[in-house]
mmCIF file of C-alpha atoms in Angstrom:
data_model
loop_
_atom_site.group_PDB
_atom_site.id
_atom_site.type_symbol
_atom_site.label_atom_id
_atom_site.label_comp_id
_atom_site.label_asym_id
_atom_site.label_seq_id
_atom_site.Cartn_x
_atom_site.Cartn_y
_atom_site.Cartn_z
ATOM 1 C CA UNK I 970 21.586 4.900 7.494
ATOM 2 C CA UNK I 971 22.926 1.528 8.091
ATOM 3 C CA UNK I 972 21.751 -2.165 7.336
ATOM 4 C CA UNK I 973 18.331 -3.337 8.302
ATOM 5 C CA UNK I 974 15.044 -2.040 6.621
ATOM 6 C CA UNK I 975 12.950 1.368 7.340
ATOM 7 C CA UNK I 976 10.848 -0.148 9.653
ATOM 8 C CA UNK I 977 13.451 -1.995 11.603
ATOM 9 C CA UNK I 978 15.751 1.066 11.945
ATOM 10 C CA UNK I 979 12.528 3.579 12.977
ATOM 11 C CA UNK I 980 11.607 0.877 15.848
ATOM 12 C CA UNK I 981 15.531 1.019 16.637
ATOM 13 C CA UNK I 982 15.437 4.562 17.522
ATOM 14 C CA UNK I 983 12.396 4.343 18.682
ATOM 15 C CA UNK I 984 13.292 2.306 21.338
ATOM 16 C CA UNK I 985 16.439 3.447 21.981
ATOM 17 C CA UNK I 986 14.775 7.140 22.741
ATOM 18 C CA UNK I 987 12.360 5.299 25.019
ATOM 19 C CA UNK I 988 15.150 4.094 26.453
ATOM 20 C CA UNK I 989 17.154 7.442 26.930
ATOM 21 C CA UNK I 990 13.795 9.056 28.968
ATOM 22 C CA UNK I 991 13.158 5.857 31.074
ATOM 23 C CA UNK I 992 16.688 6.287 32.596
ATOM 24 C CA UNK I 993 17.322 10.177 31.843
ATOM 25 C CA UNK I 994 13.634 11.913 33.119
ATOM 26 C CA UNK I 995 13.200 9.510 35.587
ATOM 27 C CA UNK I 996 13.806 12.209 38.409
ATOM 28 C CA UNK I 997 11.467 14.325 36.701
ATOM 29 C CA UNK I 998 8.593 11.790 35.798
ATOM 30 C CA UNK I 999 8.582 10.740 39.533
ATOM 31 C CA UNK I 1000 8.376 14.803 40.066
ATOM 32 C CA UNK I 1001 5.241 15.226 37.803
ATOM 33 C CA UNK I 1002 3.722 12.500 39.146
ATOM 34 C CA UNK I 1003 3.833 13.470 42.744
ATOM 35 C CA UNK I 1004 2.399 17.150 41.394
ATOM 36 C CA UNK I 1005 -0.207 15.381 39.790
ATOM 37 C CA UNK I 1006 -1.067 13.379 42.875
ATOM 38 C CA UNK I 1007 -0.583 16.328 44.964
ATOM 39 C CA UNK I 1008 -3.077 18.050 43.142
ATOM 40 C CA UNK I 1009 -5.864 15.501 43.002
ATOM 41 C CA UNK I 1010 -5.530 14.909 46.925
ATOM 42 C CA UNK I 1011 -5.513 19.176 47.547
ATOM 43 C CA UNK I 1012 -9.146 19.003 45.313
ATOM 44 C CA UNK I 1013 -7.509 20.292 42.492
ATOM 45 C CA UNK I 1014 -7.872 19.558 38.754
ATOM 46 C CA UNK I 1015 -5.881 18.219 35.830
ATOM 47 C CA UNK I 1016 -5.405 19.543 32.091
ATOM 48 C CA UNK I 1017 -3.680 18.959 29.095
ATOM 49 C CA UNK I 1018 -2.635 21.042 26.103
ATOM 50 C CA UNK I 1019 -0.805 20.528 23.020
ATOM 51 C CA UNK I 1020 -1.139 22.171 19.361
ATOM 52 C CA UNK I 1021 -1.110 20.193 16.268
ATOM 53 C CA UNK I 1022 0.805 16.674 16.648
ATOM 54 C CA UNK I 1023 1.500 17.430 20.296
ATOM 55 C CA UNK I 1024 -1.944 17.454 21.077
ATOM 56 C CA UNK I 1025 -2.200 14.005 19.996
ATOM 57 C CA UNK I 1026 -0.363 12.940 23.179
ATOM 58 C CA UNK I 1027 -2.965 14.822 25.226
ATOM 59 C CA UNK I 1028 -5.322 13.639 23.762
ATOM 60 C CA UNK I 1029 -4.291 10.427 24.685
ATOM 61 C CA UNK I 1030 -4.554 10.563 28.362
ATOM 62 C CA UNK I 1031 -7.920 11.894 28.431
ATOM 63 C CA UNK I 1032 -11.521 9.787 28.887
ATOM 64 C CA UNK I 1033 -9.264 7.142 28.025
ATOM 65 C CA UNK I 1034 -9.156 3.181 29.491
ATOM 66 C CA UNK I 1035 -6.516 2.836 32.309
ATOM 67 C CA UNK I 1036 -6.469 6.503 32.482
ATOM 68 C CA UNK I 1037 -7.045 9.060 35.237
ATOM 69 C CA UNK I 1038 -10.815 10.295 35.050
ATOM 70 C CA UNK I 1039 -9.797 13.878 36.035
ATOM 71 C CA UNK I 1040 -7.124 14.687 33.221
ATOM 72 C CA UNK I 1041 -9.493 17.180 30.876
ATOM 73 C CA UNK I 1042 -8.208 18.965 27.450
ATOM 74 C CA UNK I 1043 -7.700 22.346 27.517
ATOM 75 C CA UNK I 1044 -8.709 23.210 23.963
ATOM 76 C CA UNK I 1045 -7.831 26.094 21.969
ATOM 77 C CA UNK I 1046 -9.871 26.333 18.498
ATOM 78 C CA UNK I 1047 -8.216 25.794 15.327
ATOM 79 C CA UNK I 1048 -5.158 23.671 16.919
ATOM 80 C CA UNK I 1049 -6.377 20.760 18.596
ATOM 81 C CA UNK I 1050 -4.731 18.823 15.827
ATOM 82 C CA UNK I 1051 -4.936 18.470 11.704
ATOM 83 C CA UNK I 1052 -8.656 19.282 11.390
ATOM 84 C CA UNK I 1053 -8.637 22.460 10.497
ATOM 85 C CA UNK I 1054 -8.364 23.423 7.311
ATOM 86 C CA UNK I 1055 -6.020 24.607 6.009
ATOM 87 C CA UNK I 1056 -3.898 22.529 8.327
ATOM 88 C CA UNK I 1057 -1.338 25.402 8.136
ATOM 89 C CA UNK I 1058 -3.872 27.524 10.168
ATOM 90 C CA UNK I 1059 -3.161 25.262 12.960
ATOM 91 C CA UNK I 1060 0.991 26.133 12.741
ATOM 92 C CA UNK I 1061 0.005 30.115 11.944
ATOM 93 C CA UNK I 1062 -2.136 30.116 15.306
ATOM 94 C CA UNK I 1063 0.569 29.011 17.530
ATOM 95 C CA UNK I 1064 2.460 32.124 16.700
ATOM 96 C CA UNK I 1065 0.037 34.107 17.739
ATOM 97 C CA UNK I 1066 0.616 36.518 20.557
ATOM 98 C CA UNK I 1067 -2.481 36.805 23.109
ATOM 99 C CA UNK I 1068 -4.113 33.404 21.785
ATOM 100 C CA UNK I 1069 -3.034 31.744 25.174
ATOM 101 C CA UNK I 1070 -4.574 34.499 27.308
ATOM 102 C CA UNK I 1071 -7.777 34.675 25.984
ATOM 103 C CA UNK I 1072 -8.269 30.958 25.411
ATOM 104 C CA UNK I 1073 -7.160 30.374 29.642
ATOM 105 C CA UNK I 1074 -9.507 33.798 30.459
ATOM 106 C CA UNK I 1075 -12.270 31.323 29.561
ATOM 107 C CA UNK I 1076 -11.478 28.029 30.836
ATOM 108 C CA UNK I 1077 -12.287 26.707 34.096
ATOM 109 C CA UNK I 1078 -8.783 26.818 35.045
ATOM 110 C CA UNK I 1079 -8.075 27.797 38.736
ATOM 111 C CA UNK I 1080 -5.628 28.091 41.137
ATOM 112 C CA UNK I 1081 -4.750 24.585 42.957
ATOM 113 C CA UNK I 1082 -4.838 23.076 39.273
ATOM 114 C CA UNK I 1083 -2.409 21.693 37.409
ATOM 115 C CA UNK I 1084 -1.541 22.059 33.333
ATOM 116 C CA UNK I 1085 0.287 19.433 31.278
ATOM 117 C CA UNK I 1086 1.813 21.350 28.215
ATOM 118 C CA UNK I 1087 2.816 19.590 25.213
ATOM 119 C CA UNK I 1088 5.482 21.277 22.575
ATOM 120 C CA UNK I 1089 7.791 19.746 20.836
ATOM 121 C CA UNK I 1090 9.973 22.836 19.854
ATOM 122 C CA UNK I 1091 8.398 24.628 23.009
ATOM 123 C CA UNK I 1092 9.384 27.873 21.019
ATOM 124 C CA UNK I 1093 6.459 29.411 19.729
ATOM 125 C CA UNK I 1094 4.340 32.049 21.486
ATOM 126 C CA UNK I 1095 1.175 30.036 22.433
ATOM 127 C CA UNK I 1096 2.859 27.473 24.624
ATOM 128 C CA UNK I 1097 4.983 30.151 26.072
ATOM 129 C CA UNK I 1098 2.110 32.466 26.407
ATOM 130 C CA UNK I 1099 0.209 29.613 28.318
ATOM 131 C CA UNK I 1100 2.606 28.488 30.665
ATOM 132 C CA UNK I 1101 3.235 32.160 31.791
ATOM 133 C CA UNK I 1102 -0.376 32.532 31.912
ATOM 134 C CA UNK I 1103 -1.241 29.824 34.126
ATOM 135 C CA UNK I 1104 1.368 29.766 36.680
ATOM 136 C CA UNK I 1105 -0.033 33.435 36.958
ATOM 137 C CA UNK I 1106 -3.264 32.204 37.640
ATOM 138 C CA UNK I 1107 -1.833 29.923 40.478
ATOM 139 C CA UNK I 1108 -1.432 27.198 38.348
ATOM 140 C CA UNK I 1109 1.032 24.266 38.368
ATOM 141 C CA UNK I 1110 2.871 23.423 34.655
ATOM 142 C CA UNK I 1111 4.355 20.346 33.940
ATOM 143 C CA UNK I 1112 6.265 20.996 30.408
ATOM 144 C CA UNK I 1113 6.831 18.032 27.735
ATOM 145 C CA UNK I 1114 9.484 19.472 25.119
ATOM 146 C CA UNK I 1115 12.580 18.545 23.458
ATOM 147 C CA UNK I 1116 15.065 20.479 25.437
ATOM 148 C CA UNK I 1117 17.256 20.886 22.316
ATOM 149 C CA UNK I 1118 15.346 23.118 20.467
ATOM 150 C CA UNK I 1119 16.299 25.687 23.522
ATOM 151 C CA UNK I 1120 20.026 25.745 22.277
ATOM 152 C CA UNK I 1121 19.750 25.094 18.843
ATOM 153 C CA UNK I 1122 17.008 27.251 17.894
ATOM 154 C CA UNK I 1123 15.699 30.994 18.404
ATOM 155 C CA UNK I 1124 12.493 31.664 20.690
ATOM 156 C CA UNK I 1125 9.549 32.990 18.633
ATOM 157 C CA UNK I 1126 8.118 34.497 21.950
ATOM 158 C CA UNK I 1127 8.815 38.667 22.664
ATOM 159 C CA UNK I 1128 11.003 37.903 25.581
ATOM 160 C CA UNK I 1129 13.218 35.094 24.032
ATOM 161 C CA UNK I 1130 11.785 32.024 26.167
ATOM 162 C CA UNK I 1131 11.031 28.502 25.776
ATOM 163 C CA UNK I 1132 8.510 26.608 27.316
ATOM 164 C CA UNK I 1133 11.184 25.080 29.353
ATOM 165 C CA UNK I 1134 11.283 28.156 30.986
ATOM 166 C CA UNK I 1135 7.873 28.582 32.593
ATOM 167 C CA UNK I 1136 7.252 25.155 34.180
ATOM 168 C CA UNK I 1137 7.572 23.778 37.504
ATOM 169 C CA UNK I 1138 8.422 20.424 36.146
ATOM 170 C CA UNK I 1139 10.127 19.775 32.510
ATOM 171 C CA UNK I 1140 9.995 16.752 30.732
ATOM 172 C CA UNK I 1141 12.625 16.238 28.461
ATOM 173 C CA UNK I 1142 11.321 14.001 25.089
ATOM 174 C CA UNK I 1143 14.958 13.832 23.798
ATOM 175 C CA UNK I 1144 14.150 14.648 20.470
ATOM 176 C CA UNK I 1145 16.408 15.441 17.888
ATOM 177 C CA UNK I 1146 15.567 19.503 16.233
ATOM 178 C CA UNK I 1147 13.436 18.408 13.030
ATOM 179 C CA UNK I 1148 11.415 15.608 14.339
ATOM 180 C CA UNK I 1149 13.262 13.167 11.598
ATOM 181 C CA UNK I 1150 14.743 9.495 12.500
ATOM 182 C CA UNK I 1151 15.980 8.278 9.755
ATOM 183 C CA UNK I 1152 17.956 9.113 6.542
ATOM 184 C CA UNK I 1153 18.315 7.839 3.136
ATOM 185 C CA UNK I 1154 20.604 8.901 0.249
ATOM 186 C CA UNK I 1155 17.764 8.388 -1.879
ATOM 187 C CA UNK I 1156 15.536 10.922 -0.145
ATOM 188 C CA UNK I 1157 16.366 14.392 0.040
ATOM 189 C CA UNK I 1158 14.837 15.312 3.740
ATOM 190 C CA UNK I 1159 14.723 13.358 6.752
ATOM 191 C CA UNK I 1160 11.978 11.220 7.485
ATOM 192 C CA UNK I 1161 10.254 8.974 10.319
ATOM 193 C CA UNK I 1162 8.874 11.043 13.309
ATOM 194 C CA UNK I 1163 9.339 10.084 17.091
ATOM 195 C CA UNK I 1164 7.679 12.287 18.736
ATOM 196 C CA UNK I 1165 4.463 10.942 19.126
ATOM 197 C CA UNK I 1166 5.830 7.331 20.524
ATOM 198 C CA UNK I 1167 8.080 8.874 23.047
ATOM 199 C CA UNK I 1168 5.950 12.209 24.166
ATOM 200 C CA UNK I 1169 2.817 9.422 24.716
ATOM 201 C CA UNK I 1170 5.150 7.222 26.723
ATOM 202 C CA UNK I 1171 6.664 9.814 29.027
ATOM 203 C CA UNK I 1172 2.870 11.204 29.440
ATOM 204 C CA UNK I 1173 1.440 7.766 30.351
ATOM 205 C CA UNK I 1174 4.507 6.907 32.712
ATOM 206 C CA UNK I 1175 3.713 10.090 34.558
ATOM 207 C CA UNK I 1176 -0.270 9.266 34.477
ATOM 208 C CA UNK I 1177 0.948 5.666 35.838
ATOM 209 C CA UNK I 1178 3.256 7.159 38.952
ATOM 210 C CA UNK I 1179 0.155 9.162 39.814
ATOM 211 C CA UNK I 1180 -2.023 6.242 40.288
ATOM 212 C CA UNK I 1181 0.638 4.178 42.435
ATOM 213 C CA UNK I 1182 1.144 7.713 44.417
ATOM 214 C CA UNK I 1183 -2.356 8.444 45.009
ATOM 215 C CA UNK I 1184 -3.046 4.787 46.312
ATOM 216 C CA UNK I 1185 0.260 4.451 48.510
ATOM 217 C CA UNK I 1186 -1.389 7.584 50.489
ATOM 218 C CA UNK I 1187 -4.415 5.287 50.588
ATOM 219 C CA UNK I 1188 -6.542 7.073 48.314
ATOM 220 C CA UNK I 1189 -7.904 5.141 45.685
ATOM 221 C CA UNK I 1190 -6.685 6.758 41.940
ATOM 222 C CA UNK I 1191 -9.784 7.557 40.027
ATOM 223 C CA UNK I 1192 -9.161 5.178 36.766
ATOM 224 C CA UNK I 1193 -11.927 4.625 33.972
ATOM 225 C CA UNK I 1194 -12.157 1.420 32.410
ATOM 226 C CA UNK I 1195 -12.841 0.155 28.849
ATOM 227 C CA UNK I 1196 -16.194 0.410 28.464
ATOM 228 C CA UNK I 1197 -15.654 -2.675 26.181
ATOM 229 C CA UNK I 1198 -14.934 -5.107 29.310
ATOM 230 C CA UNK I 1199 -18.536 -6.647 31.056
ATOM 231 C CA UNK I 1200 -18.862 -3.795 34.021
ATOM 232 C CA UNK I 1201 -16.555 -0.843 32.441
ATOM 233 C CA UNK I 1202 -19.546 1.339 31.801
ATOM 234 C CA UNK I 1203 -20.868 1.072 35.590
ATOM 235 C CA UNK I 1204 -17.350 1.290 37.196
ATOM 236 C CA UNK I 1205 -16.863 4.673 34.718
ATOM 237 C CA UNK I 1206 -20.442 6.097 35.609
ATOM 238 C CA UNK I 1207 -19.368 5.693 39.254
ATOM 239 C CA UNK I 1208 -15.460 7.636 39.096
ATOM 240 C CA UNK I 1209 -17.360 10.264 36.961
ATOM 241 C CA UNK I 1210 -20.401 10.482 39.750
ATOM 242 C CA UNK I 1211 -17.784 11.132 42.546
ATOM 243 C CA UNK I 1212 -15.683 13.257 40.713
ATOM 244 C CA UNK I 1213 -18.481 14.986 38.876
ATOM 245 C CA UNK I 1214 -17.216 18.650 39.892
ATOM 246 C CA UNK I 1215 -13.542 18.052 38.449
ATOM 247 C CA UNK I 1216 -14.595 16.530 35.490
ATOM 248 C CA UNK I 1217 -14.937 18.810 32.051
ATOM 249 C CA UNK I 1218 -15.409 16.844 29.148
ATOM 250 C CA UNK I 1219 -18.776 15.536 29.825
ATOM 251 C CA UNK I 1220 -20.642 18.844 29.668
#
């Protein structure tokens, strides 16, 4: 590691991965985008999964201020993030083969929709399992992994695929296998996680070409506001009125 403090060097790379996907995915963030837009003009509906950390980034563009009204989470028990216990649960579920198709068996999912899924290593069997699993149901995938892991590790999945794989549009985070920034002699592992910062960036770039998409076709994006700003409850209780039928996390 060279000169400049922990923090300075973590917002270095930081940056400089934010960076890398601004100029590198740009292709494929207008590409989701355009799916996404596609899909809320067809009548269809939006999703997002991730398990464990990468759910945090779905998370994040759900009910949230600025945000599309129709993106929903597509849950799956004991992963949604650390609050299981033991938190190792979380990382033993994502192995599991068959997980994926009984968790989508039960969701509203349908045909005409379209599925954000978040893995970083995009090598385990749930992601896998749900990407195959949707597009099966007539579903569109857009995929948020680091592309690395494809070459530099071994699929966990029975046929030997990646997430990468099974997705009409891939989004490449451009992080390193391991999830580690920096390094320090006096440390023996690698420490400071991007993932987070750069997987919520790429999702809320997409979420942002949707809106300018859906209103250069002259449709007017469904956006909630902060229900902390005089009028943001009122303007959210009218998006979630209209779009009452594609909207999931209020019942």
């Amino acid at each position: 590691m060279s000169d400049g403090t922990p923090a300075d060097l973590f917002f270095d790379a930081a940056v400089g991965l934010l960076r890398r996907v601004r100029d590198e995915e740009a292709g494929a963030i207008a590409a989701a985008g355009t799916l996404l837009a596609d899909t809320v003009t067809a009548g269809g509906r939006l999703f997002a999964f991730g398990a464990g950390h990468s759910s945090l980034a779905a998370q994040d563009v759900v009910y949230r201020a600025g945000g599309l009204a129709l993106m929903n989470l597509l849950t799956v028990p004991g992963v949604v993030g650390v609050d299981v216990t033991p938190a190792t649960l979380g990382s033993a579920l994502e192995r599991v083969d068959g997980l994926a198709s009984a968790v989508l068996d039960t969701s509203p999912l349908r045909a005409g929709d379209a599925l954000v899924i978040i893995s970083l290593s995009g090598r385990n069997a749930l992601p896998v399992e749900m990407a195959t699993g949707a597009r099966a149901l007539g579903v569109k995938v857009i995929g948020v992994t680091s592309v690395a892991y494809a070459t530099e590790t071994k699929s966990r999945h029975t046929s030997g695929t990646f997430l990468k794989d099974h997705c009409d549009v891939v989004l490449d985070s451009k992080i390193a296998v391991g999830d580690a920034e920096l390094t320090l002699d006096t440390i023996p592992a690698p420490f400071a996680p991007a993932s987070t910062v750069v997987t919520t960036a790429l999702l809320q770039a997409v979420m942002a070409t949707t809106a300018a998409t859906l209103a250069d076709r002259g449709v007017e994006p469904p956006l909630l506001r902060s229900g902390n700003v005089d009028g943001g409850h009122e303007w959210n209780g009218r998006v979630m009125t209209e779009y009452a039928d594609r909207i999931f996390y209020r019942h």
